[in-house]
Amino acid sequence: MVNTILRNGRMATLDPANPRATAVAIKDGIFEAVGSDEAIMRLRGPATEVIDLKGHTLIPGLNDSHTHVIRGGLHYNMELRWEGVPSVADALRLLKVQADRTPPSQWVRVVGGWTEYQFAERRMPTLEEINAAAPDTPVFILHLYDRALLNAAALRAVGFTKDTPDPPGGVIYKDRQGNPSGLLIAEPSALILYSTLAKGPTLSFEDQLNSSRHFQRELNRLGVTSAIDAGGGGQNYPDDYRVIEELHRRGEMTLRIAYNLFAQEKGSEFDDYQRWTSMVSPGDGDAMLHMNGAGENLVWSAADFENFLQPRPRLSAEMDQELERVTRLLVEHRWPFRIHATYDESIARFLDVFEKVNRDTPFDGLRFIIDHAETIRPVSIERVKALGGGIAIQHRMAFQGEYFVERYGATEAQFTPPITDMLAAEVPVGAGTDATRVASFNPWVSLYWLVTGNTVGGLSLYPEERQLDRQLALSLWTKGSAWFSGEQAAKGHIAKGEYADLAVLSADYFFIPAEEIKDLSAVLTMVGGKVVHGDGDFRSLAPPLPPASPDWSPVTLQGQPSLHRHGAGQGHACLEHAHHHHPTCAHVRTPRDPFWGPFGCGCFAF
């Protein structure tokens, strides 16, 4: 007897053998049958729950092939989100409200998911505006990989003074008197941004459990049922996995997670992986939580952060030897691995190493992943294919496209990343977000970008022939991503025998205007045949969720808005540059100023 039947829907199964259906039956967390209402209702038993979808569109659950959901969950309840906020004025209003309700021992943090180009004013908030909105509560605002804005209270909290030296790879920007202004610059490394963020308070263990549950439920609200976690800086194994393991033990996870282990200390990467290979093996766990392999950081010398306001970083001569040593260890232990790689110049060198290792110890089907690959070239795509690898792409260009065009030009931007070339080469491709510190975790912003070729600021990056049709784009977020955790036979389609992971949408993704794609959400989400989110007509089916804690959490204030269509730019046009800024530009040009010339004006900072 089946447990659940969903009927009267418009089902995009993505299964070539059975592309359209109106009903589905679920038994023991697995799709038992997919077909017409009449055929599926014959399977109904006396205890079968029947859910009328009322004509809504149903799709396979979305699967983020590269995100940082475990680390993100530890901090989610502390973060004010600017996703979808349409203007600087609205962003500052939210900032002030949250600052007024945040206790003195805590910070207000805006960490990723936004860009200046989403705002009607087409500019950053100024430090003067931030200090006016929050004169006493520490505020840390992270913008992409390139900068952070700290108010005066935050500068005091982290102890930055005129005597604080610039760290390697970063700049503490000073005012005319030599005091820290509140602007931190990644030049070119983001280490200064993340090490400063790490100085802030953390949540208690119980609040981290609550925070992780709320983050997973927010992803469920967006139709996400699976995620592949790419580790991250400050995400030490096993210590920083205690929260997710406890949620798993309690049966409180609402998202399937496959996680990778990320080398933490420069110079100790080999030691990390040597220790971990004796502690855990790929596949350890179950269908809700299991270990997936190594990366995305294998060795720190291979890091090529895509701060498009800075020149492409040049990797050190030591990188090849260090990467080879770690790769050999992983291949010998049959650990799948993934590596952060933005630029083709880096990817080509990584592939040199992988091919060398493969000649001695064949990969022989061992899964490996190139992450990001914004400027990968056709020859490198073919080399990835020859080694049996895949490429995980994310919508980072939707947030940084304007900066890329300013540095490298619109023609080059048409191939960043060259997804259609990857697909033509028949390389496995999975879609994702790289959330949470830079891009938004909203999958519908990614799907909007894949389908339209537009940034969140409205800049068109790709010609029509490099835009994906809606079904193909959706397949990268479902069956495509499943390959990256070795689960391509278990999920990604609405098909008999696969996990009953699904999302019922607020509107029909396939027929709504393209601009409305980024506003989609799920009205019903199921993981393993269990309802994990319900809204609208399905709200009564949603399982209870405890209130966000602590009680000052921004989650209790604003919820999490989806991205909205942005208005036209306002403010004055900087005479040297083709973008808009605050009307009171009082910046003094200096030789160290990283925002002049091809980088743009720095007046937002003062």
Coordinates of C-alpha atoms in Angstrom, one line a residue:
M1 CA 0.0 0.0 0.0
V2 CA 1.3 3.5 -0.8
N3 CA 1.7 6.1 1.9
T4 CA 0.9 9.2 -0.1
I5 CA -0.6 10.2 -3.4
L6 CA -0.3 13.7 -4.9
R7 CA -2.8 14.3 -7.7
N8 CA -4.3 17.0 -9.9
G9 CA -0.9 18.5 -10.6
R10 CA 1.2 19.5 -13.6
M11 CA 4.3 17.4 -13.1
A12 CA 7.6 18.1 -14.9
T13 CA 9.2 14.7 -14.2
L14 CA 12.3 15.5 -16.2
D15 CA 12.2 11.7 -16.9
P16 CA 12.6 11.2 -20.7
A17 CA 10.7 8.0 -20.5
N18 CA 7.7 9.6 -18.8
P19 CA 8.0 13.4 -19.2
R20 CA 4.5 14.4 -18.1
A21 CA 2.1 13.2 -15.5
T22 CA -0.6 14.5 -13.2
A23 CA -0.2 12.3 -10.2
V24 CA 2.5 10.4 -8.2
A25 CA 2.4 7.7 -5.5
I26 CA 5.0 7.5 -2.7
K27 CA 5.8 4.4 -0.6
D28 CA 8.4 4.3 2.1
G29 CA 10.1 7.5 0.9
I30 CA 10.4 6.4 -2.7
F31 CA 8.4 7.2 -5.8
E32 CA 6.2 4.1 -6.4
A33 CA 4.4 5.1 -9.5
V34 CA 4.0 8.2 -11.7
G35 CA 1.2 8.7 -14.2
S36 CA -2.4 9.9 -14.6
D37 CA -4.8 10.6 -11.8
E38 CA -6.9 7.7 -12.8
A39 CA -4.0 5.2 -12.8
I40 CA -2.4 6.4 -9.6
M41 CA -5.6 6.6 -7.6
R42 CA -6.1 2.9 -8.2
L43 CA -3.2 2.4 -5.8
R44 CA -4.9 4.2 -2.9
G45 CA -5.4 2.2 0.3
P46 CA -7.4 2.9 3.4
A47 CA -4.5 4.7 5.1
T48 CA -3.2 6.5 2.0
E49 CA -2.9 10.3 2.4
V50 CA -4.1 12.1 -0.8
I51 CA -3.0 15.6 -1.5
D52 CA -4.8 17.6 -4.2
L53 CA -2.2 19.9 -5.9
K54 CA -4.9 22.1 -7.4
G55 CA -3.2 22.4 -10.7
H56 CA 0.2 23.5 -9.3
T57 CA 3.4 22.6 -11.1
L58 CA 5.5 19.9 -9.4
I59 CA 9.2 19.4 -10.1
P60 CA 12.0 17.2 -8.7
G61 CA 13.5 18.7 -5.5
L62 CA 16.3 21.1 -6.3
N63 CA 19.9 20.1 -5.5
D64 CA 22.6 22.7 -4.9
S65 CA 25.8 21.0 -6.2
H66 CA 28.1 23.6 -4.4
T67 CA 27.2 25.5 -1.3
H68 CA 28.3 25.9 2.3
V69 CA 25.1 24.9 4.1
I70 CA 26.7 23.4 7.2
R71 CA 28.8 26.5 8.0
G72 CA 26.0 28.8 6.8
G73 CA 23.6 27.1 9.2
L74 CA 25.8 27.9 12.2
H75 CA 25.4 31.7 11.5
Y76 CA 22.1 32.0 9.7
N77 CA 20.1 33.3 12.7
M78 CA 22.7 36.1 13.2
E79 CA 22.6 37.5 9.6
L80 CA 20.5 40.3 8.2
R81 CA 19.8 39.4 4.5
W82 CA 19.8 42.0 1.8
E83 CA 18.6 39.6 -0.9
G84 CA 16.0 41.3 -3.0
V85 CA 16.2 44.6 -1.1
P86 CA 15.5 47.1 -3.9
S87 CA 17.3 50.3 -2.7
V88 CA 20.0 51.5 -0.4
A89 CA 17.3 53.4 1.6
D90 CA 15.5 50.1 2.3
A91 CA 18.8 48.4 3.2
L92 CA 19.7 51.1 5.6
R93 CA 16.2 51.0 7.2
L94 CA 16.5 47.3 7.8
L95 CA 20.0 47.8 9.2
K96 CA 18.8 50.5 11.7
V97 CA 15.8 48.4 12.9
Q98 CA 18.0 45.4 13.5
A99 CA 20.8 47.5 15.1
D100 CA 18.2 48.9 17.6
R101 CA 17.1 45.4 18.6
T102 CA 20.6 43.7 18.8
P103 CA 22.1 43.4 22.3
P104 CA 25.4 45.2 22.9
S105 CA 27.4 42.0 23.0
Q106 CA 26.3 41.1 19.4
W107 CA 26.9 42.4 15.9
V108 CA 24.7 43.1 12.9
R109 CA 26.1 41.1 10.0
V110 CA 25.2 41.4 6.3
V111 CA 27.1 38.6 4.7
G112 CA 26.8 38.1 1.0
G113 CA 23.8 37.6 -1.3
W114 CA 23.7 41.2 -2.6
T115 CA 25.4 43.6 -5.0
E116 CA 25.4 47.3 -5.4
Y117 CA 23.8 46.9 -8.8
Q118 CA 20.6 45.5 -7.4
F119 CA 19.8 48.8 -5.7
A120 CA 17.8 51.5 -7.4
E121 CA 20.6 54.0 -6.6
R122 CA 23.2 51.7 -8.3
R123 CA 25.7 52.3 -5.5
M124 CA 27.0 51.1 -2.1
P125 CA 25.8 52.5 1.2
T126 CA 28.4 55.0 2.5
L127 CA 30.2 54.5 5.8
E128 CA 28.6 57.8 6.9
E129 CA 25.1 56.3 6.3
I130 CA 26.0 53.0 8.0
N131 CA 27.3 54.9 11.1
A132 CA 24.2 57.0 11.2
A133 CA 21.9 53.9 11.0
A134 CA 23.9 52.1 13.7
P135 CA 26.0 54.4 15.8
D136 CA 26.5 52.0 18.8
T137 CA 26.0 48.5 17.5
P138 CA 28.9 46.8 15.6
V139 CA 28.0 46.3 12.0
F140 CA 29.9 44.2 9.5
I141 CA 28.8 44.2 5.9
L142 CA 30.5 41.8 3.4
H143 CA 30.3 42.6 -0.3
L144 CA 31.3 39.7 -2.6
Y145 CA 35.0 38.7 -2.4
D146 CA 36.3 42.3 -2.6
R147 CA 35.5 44.4 0.5
A148 CA 33.8 44.7 3.9
L149 CA 32.3 47.8 5.5
L150 CA 32.6 48.2 9.3
N151 CA 31.0 51.0 11.3
A152 CA 32.9 52.7 14.1
A153 CA 31.5 50.4 16.7
A154 CA 32.8 47.4 14.8
L155 CA 36.2 48.9 14.4
R156 CA 36.4 49.3 18.2
A157 CA 35.1 45.7 18.6
V158 CA 37.8 44.2 16.4
G159 CA 40.5 46.5 17.8
F160 CA 41.6 48.2 14.6
T161 CA 43.6 51.4 15.2
K162 CA 45.9 53.7 13.1
D163 CA 48.7 51.4 14.3
T164 CA 47.2 48.2 13.0
P165 CA 49.2 47.0 10.1
D166 CA 47.7 45.7 6.9
P167 CA 47.6 41.9 6.8
P168 CA 49.1 40.0 3.9
G169 CA 46.8 40.2 0.9
G170 CA 44.6 42.9 2.4
V171 CA 44.2 46.6 3.1
I172 CA 42.7 48.3 6.1
Y173 CA 41.8 51.6 4.4
K174 CA 42.7 54.7 6.3
D175 CA 41.1 58.2 6.3
R176 CA 43.0 61.5 6.0
Q177 CA 44.1 61.4 9.6
G178 CA 45.4 57.8 9.3
N179 CA 42.6 56.2 11.2
P180 CA 40.8 53.1 9.9
S181 CA 37.9 54.3 7.9
G182 CA 35.9 51.1 8.1
L183 CA 36.7 49.9 4.6
L184 CA 38.6 46.6 4.3
I185 CA 39.9 45.7 0.9
A186 CA 40.8 42.2 -0.4
E187 CA 43.9 42.9 -2.4
P188 CA 43.6 40.2 -3.7
S189 CA 42.9 37.7 -1.0
A190 CA 39.6 37.6 0.9
L191 CA 41.4 36.4 4.1
I192 CA 41.2 39.9 5.6
L193 CA 37.4 39.9 5.2
Y194 CA 36.8 36.4 6.7
S195 CA 39.4 36.7 9.5
T196 CA 37.7 40.0 10.6
L197 CA 34.3 38.4 10.4
A198 CA 35.6 35.5 12.6
K199 CA 36.3 38.0 15.4
G200 CA 32.6 38.4 16.0
P201 CA 30.6 36.5 18.6
T202 CA 29.1 33.1 17.9
L203 CA 25.9 31.5 18.8
S204 CA 25.5 28.9 21.6
F205 CA 25.3 25.2 20.6
E206 CA 21.6 25.1 21.1
D207 CA 21.1 28.4 19.1
Q208 CA 23.3 26.9 16.3
L209 CA 21.0 23.9 16.2
N210 CA 18.0 26.2 15.9
S211 CA 19.8 28.3 13.3
S212 CA 20.7 25.3 11.2
R213 CA 17.1 24.1 11.3
H214 CA 15.8 27.6 10.2
F215 CA 18.3 27.7 7.3
Q216 CA 17.4 24.3 6.1
R217 CA 13.7 25.2 6.2
E218 CA 14.4 28.4 4.3
L219 CA 16.0 26.3 1.6
N220 CA 13.0 24.0 1.7
R221 CA 10.8 27.0 1.2
L222 CA 12.7 27.7 -2.0
G223 CA 12.3 24.1 -3.2
V224 CA 15.7 22.8 -2.3
T225 CA 15.8 19.2 -1.0
S226 CA 19.5 18.4 -1.3
A227 CA 22.8 20.2 -1.1
I228 CA 26.5 19.2 -1.5
D229 CA 28.5 21.1 1.1
A230 CA 32.0 22.2 -0.2
G231 CA 33.4 22.7 3.3
G232 CA 34.9 26.1 3.9
G233 CA 37.4 28.2 5.8
G234 CA 36.8 27.9 9.6
Q235 CA 34.9 24.6 9.0
N236 CA 37.1 22.2 10.9
Y237 CA 36.4 18.5 10.9
P238 CA 35.1 17.0 13.1
D239 CA 34.5 19.8 15.6
D240 CA 32.4 22.1 13.4
Y241 CA 30.2 19.2 12.3
R242 CA 28.8 18.5 15.7
V243 CA 25.7 20.6 15.1
I244 CA 24.8 18.9 11.8
E245 CA 25.5 15.5 13.3
E246 CA 23.3 16.2 16.3
L247 CA 20.4 17.3 14.0
H248 CA 20.9 14.1 12.1
R249 CA 20.8 12.1 15.3
R250 CA 17.6 13.8 16.4
G251 CA 16.0 13.3 13.0
E252 CA 15.6 17.1 12.6
M253 CA 17.3 17.5 9.2
T254 CA 15.0 18.6 6.4
L255 CA 17.7 18.6 3.7
R256 CA 19.9 15.9 2.3
I257 CA 23.5 16.9 2.7
A258 CA 26.7 15.3 1.2
Y259 CA 29.7 17.0 2.6
N260 CA 33.3 17.5 1.5
L261 CA 36.3 18.1 3.9
F262 CA 38.2 21.3 3.3
A263 CA 41.9 21.6 4.3
Q264 CA 42.2 24.3 6.9
E265 CA 45.8 25.4 7.5
K266 CA 48.3 26.4 4.9
G267 CA 51.2 24.0 5.0
S268 CA 49.2 21.3 6.9
E269 CA 46.9 20.3 4.1
F270 CA 48.5 16.9 3.5
D271 CA 48.5 16.2 7.3
D272 CA 44.7 17.1 7.4
Y273 CA 43.9 14.6 4.6
Q274 CA 46.2 11.9 6.0
R275 CA 44.4 12.2 9.3
W276 CA 40.9 12.3 7.8
T277 CA 41.5 9.3 5.6
S278 CA 42.0 7.3 8.8
M279 CA 38.9 8.6 10.4
V280 CA 36.2 8.6 7.8
S281 CA 35.5 7.3 4.3
P282 CA 33.5 8.6 1.3
G283 CA 29.9 7.3 1.6
D284 CA 30.0 7.1 5.4
G285 CA 26.6 8.1 6.7
D286 CA 23.2 7.6 5.1
A287 CA 20.9 9.1 2.5
M288 CA 20.3 12.2 4.7
L289 CA 23.9 13.0 5.7
H290 CA 27.1 11.4 4.3
M291 CA 30.7 12.2 3.6
N292 CA 31.4 13.0 -0.1
G293 CA 35.2 13.4 -0.4
A294 CA 37.8 16.1 -0.3
G295 CA 37.8 19.8 -1.2
E296 CA 37.0 22.4 -2.4
N297 CA 40.3 23.5 -0.9
L298 CA 42.9 20.9 -1.5
V299 CA 46.0 23.1 -0.9
W300 CA 46.0 26.8 -0.2
S301 CA 48.6 27.5 -2.8
A302 CA 46.0 26.6 -5.4
A303 CA 43.5 29.2 -4.3
D304 CA 42.6 31.7 -7.1
F305 CA 39.8 33.8 -5.6
E306 CA 37.7 35.5 -8.2
N307 CA 37.8 39.1 -7.0
F308 CA 37.2 40.7 -10.4
L309 CA 38.1 44.1 -9.1
Q310 CA 41.7 42.8 -8.8
P311 CA 44.0 41.2 -11.4
R312 CA 43.9 37.4 -11.8
P313 CA 46.1 36.0 -9.0
R314 CA 49.2 34.2 -10.0
L315 CA 49.7 30.8 -8.4
S316 CA 53.0 30.1 -6.7
A317 CA 55.7 27.8 -8.1
E318 CA 55.2 25.5 -5.1
M319 CA 51.5 24.8 -5.9
D320 CA 52.1 21.9 -8.4
Q321 CA 54.2 19.9 -5.9
E322 CA 51.9 20.5 -3.0
L323 CA 48.8 19.7 -5.1
E324 CA 50.4 16.5 -6.5
R325 CA 51.2 15.2 -3.0
V326 CA 47.6 15.7 -1.8
T327 CA 46.1 14.4 -5.0
R328 CA 48.1 11.2 -4.8
L329 CA 47.0 10.6 -1.3
L330 CA 43.4 11.0 -2.2
V331 CA 43.5 8.8 -5.3
E332 CA 45.3 6.1 -3.4
H333 CA 42.5 6.1 -0.8
R334 CA 39.8 6.4 -3.5
W335 CA 38.5 9.7 -2.2
P336 CA 36.5 11.8 -4.7
F337 CA 37.7 15.4 -4.7
R338 CA 36.8 18.8 -5.8
I339 CA 38.9 22.0 -6.3
H340 CA 38.1 25.7 -6.4
A341 CA 39.2 27.0 -9.8
T342 CA 38.1 30.2 -11.3
Y343 CA 40.5 30.9 -14.2
D344 CA 41.6 28.6 -17.0
E345 CA 45.2 29.5 -16.3
S346 CA 44.8 27.8 -12.9
I347 CA 42.7 24.9 -14.3
A348 CA 45.3 24.0 -16.9
R349 CA 47.9 23.7 -14.2
F350 CA 45.6 21.7 -11.9
L351 CA 44.9 19.3 -14.8
D352 CA 48.7 18.9 -15.5
V353 CA 48.9 17.6 -11.9
F354 CA 45.9 15.4 -12.2
E355 CA 47.0 13.9 -15.5
K356 CA 50.5 13.2 -13.9
V357 CA 48.9 11.4 -11.0
N358 CA 46.5 9.5 -13.2
R359 CA 49.4 8.1 -15.3
D360 CA 50.8 6.5 -12.1
T361 CA 47.6 5.7 -10.2
P362 CA 44.6 5.7 -12.6
F363 CA 41.6 7.6 -11.5
D364 CA 39.6 4.8 -13.1
G365 CA 36.2 6.4 -12.6
L366 CA 37.1 8.2 -9.4
R367 CA 34.8 11.3 -9.3
F368 CA 36.6 14.7 -9.3
I369 CA 35.1 18.1 -9.8
I370 CA 36.3 21.4 -11.1
D371 CA 34.3 24.1 -9.1
H372 CA 33.3 27.5 -10.7
A373 CA 35.3 27.4 -13.9
E374 CA 34.2 30.9 -15.1
T375 CA 36.9 31.2 -17.7
I376 CA 37.6 27.6 -18.6
R377 CA 38.6 27.0 -22.2
P378 CA 37.5 24.2 -24.6
V379 CA 40.8 22.4 -24.4
S380 CA 40.5 22.2 -20.6
I381 CA 36.9 21.0 -20.8
E382 CA 38.1 18.2 -23.0
R383 CA 40.9 17.3 -20.5
V384 CA 38.3 17.2 -17.7
K385 CA 36.2 14.9 -19.8
A386 CA 39.2 12.6 -20.6
L387 CA 39.9 12.2 -16.9
G388 CA 36.2 11.5 -16.1
G389 CA 35.6 14.7 -14.2
G390 CA 32.7 17.1 -13.9
I391 CA 32.2 20.8 -13.6
A392 CA 30.1 22.5 -10.9
I393 CA 28.9 26.0 -12.0
Q394 CA 27.3 28.7 -9.9
H395 CA 25.6 32.0 -10.5
R396 CA 28.5 34.1 -9.2
M397 CA 28.5 36.1 -12.4
A398 CA 24.9 37.2 -11.7
F399 CA 26.4 39.1 -8.8
Q400 CA 29.8 40.0 -10.3
G401 CA 29.1 40.3 -14.0
E402 CA 29.4 44.1 -14.0
Y403 CA 32.8 43.9 -12.5
F404 CA 34.0 41.2 -14.9
V405 CA 32.8 43.3 -17.9
E406 CA 34.6 46.4 -16.6
R407 CA 37.9 44.5 -16.3
Y408 CA 37.8 42.0 -19.2
G409 CA 35.1 43.3 -21.5
A410 CA 31.7 42.2 -22.7
T411 CA 33.0 39.8 -25.3
E412 CA 35.0 37.7 -22.8
A413 CA 32.0 37.8 -20.4
Q414 CA 29.9 35.9 -22.9
F415 CA 31.9 32.7 -22.1
T416 CA 31.8 33.0 -18.3
P417 CA 31.3 30.2 -17.6
P418 CA 30.9 28.4 -21.0
I419 CA 28.1 26.1 -19.9
T420 CA 26.9 25.3 -23.5
D421 CA 30.4 24.2 -24.4
M422 CA 30.6 21.9 -21.3
L423 CA 27.3 20.3 -22.2
A424 CA 28.3 19.9 -25.9
A425 CA 31.4 18.1 -24.7
E426 CA 29.1 15.8 -22.6
V427 CA 30.9 16.6 -19.3
P428 CA 28.8 16.2 -16.2
V429 CA 27.5 19.7 -15.2
G430 CA 25.7 20.5 -11.9
A431 CA 24.3 23.9 -10.9
G432 CA 24.5 25.6 -7.6
T433 CA 25.0 28.9 -5.7
D434 CA 28.3 28.9 -3.8
A435 CA 26.3 30.5 -1.0
T436 CA 26.5 31.9 1.6
R437 CA 29.3 34.5 1.7
V438 CA 29.1 35.8 -1.8
A439 CA 26.1 34.8 -3.8
S440 CA 22.5 34.3 -2.7
F441 CA 21.4 30.8 -1.7
N442 CA 18.2 31.3 -3.7
P443 CA 18.2 28.7 -6.5
W444 CA 15.6 30.7 -8.5
V445 CA 18.1 33.6 -9.0
S446 CA 20.5 31.0 -10.4
L447 CA 17.8 29.6 -12.7
Y448 CA 16.9 33.1 -13.8
W449 CA 20.5 33.8 -14.7
L450 CA 20.8 30.5 -16.6
V451 CA 17.7 31.2 -18.6
T452 CA 18.1 34.9 -19.3
G453 CA 21.8 35.5 -19.1
N454 CA 21.2 38.5 -16.9
T455 CA 22.8 39.7 -13.7
V456 CA 20.7 40.6 -10.7
G457 CA 21.4 44.2 -11.7
G458 CA 19.9 43.6 -15.2
L459 CA 23.1 43.5 -17.3
S460 CA 22.8 41.0 -20.2
L461 CA 25.9 38.8 -20.2
Y462 CA 25.2 36.1 -22.7
P463 CA 23.8 36.0 -26.3
E464 CA 20.7 34.0 -26.9
E465 CA 22.6 30.9 -28.1
R466 CA 24.4 30.7 -24.7
Q467 CA 21.2 31.0 -22.7
L468 CA 19.6 27.7 -21.6
D469 CA 16.0 26.6 -22.1
R470 CA 14.1 26.3 -18.9
Q471 CA 13.9 22.5 -18.9
L472 CA 17.7 22.1 -19.4
A473 CA 18.5 24.7 -16.8
L474 CA 16.2 22.9 -14.3
S475 CA 17.9 19.5 -15.1
L476 CA 21.2 21.0 -14.1
W477 CA 19.7 21.7 -10.7
T478 CA 18.3 18.2 -10.3
K479 CA 19.7 15.2 -12.2
G480 CA 22.8 17.1 -13.2
S481 CA 23.7 17.9 -9.6
A482 CA 23.1 14.4 -8.4
W483 CA 26.2 13.1 -10.2
F484 CA 28.4 15.3 -7.9
S485 CA 27.6 13.1 -4.9
G486 CA 27.4 9.9 -6.9
E487 CA 23.6 9.7 -6.5
Q488 CA 22.5 10.1 -10.1
A489 CA 20.6 6.8 -9.9
A490 CA 18.7 7.8 -6.7
K491 CA 17.4 11.3 -7.3
G492 CA 16.8 14.1 -9.8
H493 CA 13.7 12.8 -11.6
I494 CA 10.1 12.1 -10.6
A495 CA 10.5 8.5 -11.5
K496 CA 9.7 5.1 -10.0
G497 CA 12.5 4.0 -7.6
E498 CA 14.0 7.4 -6.9
Y499 CA 13.8 9.4 -3.7
A500 CA 10.5 11.1 -3.2
D501 CA 12.0 14.5 -3.1
L502 CA 9.9 17.2 -4.7
A503 CA 8.8 20.8 -4.8
V504 CA 5.3 22.1 -5.7
L505 CA 5.8 25.7 -7.1
S506 CA 4.0 28.9 -6.3
A507 CA 3.7 29.6 -10.1
D508 CA 4.5 27.6 -13.3
Y509 CA 8.2 28.0 -13.9
F510 CA 7.8 26.9 -17.5
F511 CA 5.3 29.6 -18.6
I512 CA 5.7 32.7 -16.4
P513 CA 7.6 35.7 -17.7
A514 CA 11.3 35.2 -17.3
E515 CA 11.6 38.2 -14.9
E516 CA 9.3 36.4 -12.5
I517 CA 11.5 33.3 -12.2
K518 CA 13.6 34.7 -9.5
D519 CA 10.5 35.3 -7.4
L520 CA 9.4 31.7 -7.4
S521 CA 9.2 29.6 -4.2
A522 CA 7.6 26.3 -3.2
V523 CA 4.2 26.0 -1.6
L524 CA 4.9 22.4 -0.7
T525 CA 8.3 20.6 -0.4
M526 CA 8.8 16.9 0.4
V527 CA 12.0 15.0 1.3
G528 CA 11.7 11.3 1.3
G529 CA 8.0 11.5 1.0
K530 CA 7.7 13.7 4.2
V531 CA 6.4 17.2 4.1
V532 CA 9.2 19.6 5.2
H533 CA 7.5 22.9 4.1
G534 CA 4.1 24.1 3.3
D535 CA 2.6 27.4 2.4
G536 CA -0.7 28.8 1.1
D537 CA -3.2 26.0 0.5
F538 CA -0.7 23.5 2.0
R539 CA 0.3 25.5 5.1
S540 CA -1.5 23.1 7.4
L541 CA 0.7 20.2 6.2
A542 CA 3.9 21.9 7.3
P543 CA 5.6 20.5 10.4
P544 CA 6.2 22.8 13.3
L545 CA 9.4 24.8 13.6
P546 CA 10.5 26.4 16.9
P547 CA 10.9 30.2 16.9
A548 CA 14.2 31.5 15.7
S549 CA 16.7 31.9 18.6
P550 CA 18.0 34.1 20.0
D551 CA 14.9 36.3 20.1
W552 CA 16.8 39.2 18.5
S553 CA 17.6 37.2 15.4
P554 CA 17.0 39.1 12.1
V555 CA 15.1 36.0 11.0
T556 CA 12.3 37.0 13.4
L557 CA 12.3 40.5 12.1
Q558 CA 12.2 40.2 8.3
G559 CA 11.9 36.7 7.2
Q560 CA 14.0 36.1 4.1
P561 CA 12.8 38.0 1.0
S562 CA 13.3 36.7 -2.5
L563 CA 15.1 38.9 -5.1
H564 CA 12.8 41.4 -6.7
R565 CA 13.1 43.3 -10.0
H566 CA 15.3 46.3 -9.5
G567 CA 14.6 49.8 -10.4
A568 CA 16.7 52.1 -12.6
G569 CA 19.8 53.7 -11.3
Q570 CA 19.7 57.0 -9.5
G571 CA 22.3 59.4 -8.1
H572 CA 25.0 61.1 -10.1
A573 CA 27.2 59.6 -12.8
C574 CA 30.8 59.6 -11.9
L575 CA 32.5 61.5 -14.8
E576 CA 35.4 59.1 -15.1
H577 CA 33.3 56.0 -14.9
A578 CA 30.1 54.7 -16.3
H579 CA 28.3 53.9 -13.1
H580 CA 26.4 55.8 -10.4
H581 CA 27.4 56.9 -6.9
H582 CA 26.3 58.8 -3.9
P583 CA 25.9 62.5 -4.8
T584 CA 28.4 63.7 -2.2
C585 CA 31.7 62.3 -3.5
A586 CA 34.5 63.6 -1.4
H587 CA 37.1 61.0 -2.0
V588 CA 40.8 61.9 -2.4
R589 CA 42.7 59.9 -5.0
T590 CA 45.8 58.3 -3.7
P591 CA 48.3 56.0 -5.4
R592 CA 47.1 53.0 -3.3
D593 CA 43.4 53.6 -4.1
P594 CA 42.2 50.3 -5.6
F595 CA 39.0 51.9 -6.9
W596 CA 40.4 54.2 -9.5
G597 CA 41.2 53.5 -13.1
P598 CA 39.6 50.2 -14.2
F599 CA 38.3 49.6 -10.7
G600 CA 35.8 52.5 -10.5
C601 CA 35.4 55.2 -7.9
G602 CA 35.7 54.8 -4.2
C603 CA 33.4 57.5 -3.1
F604 CA 31.0 55.1 -1.4
A605 CA 33.5 54.6 1.4
F606 CA 33.4 58.1 2.8

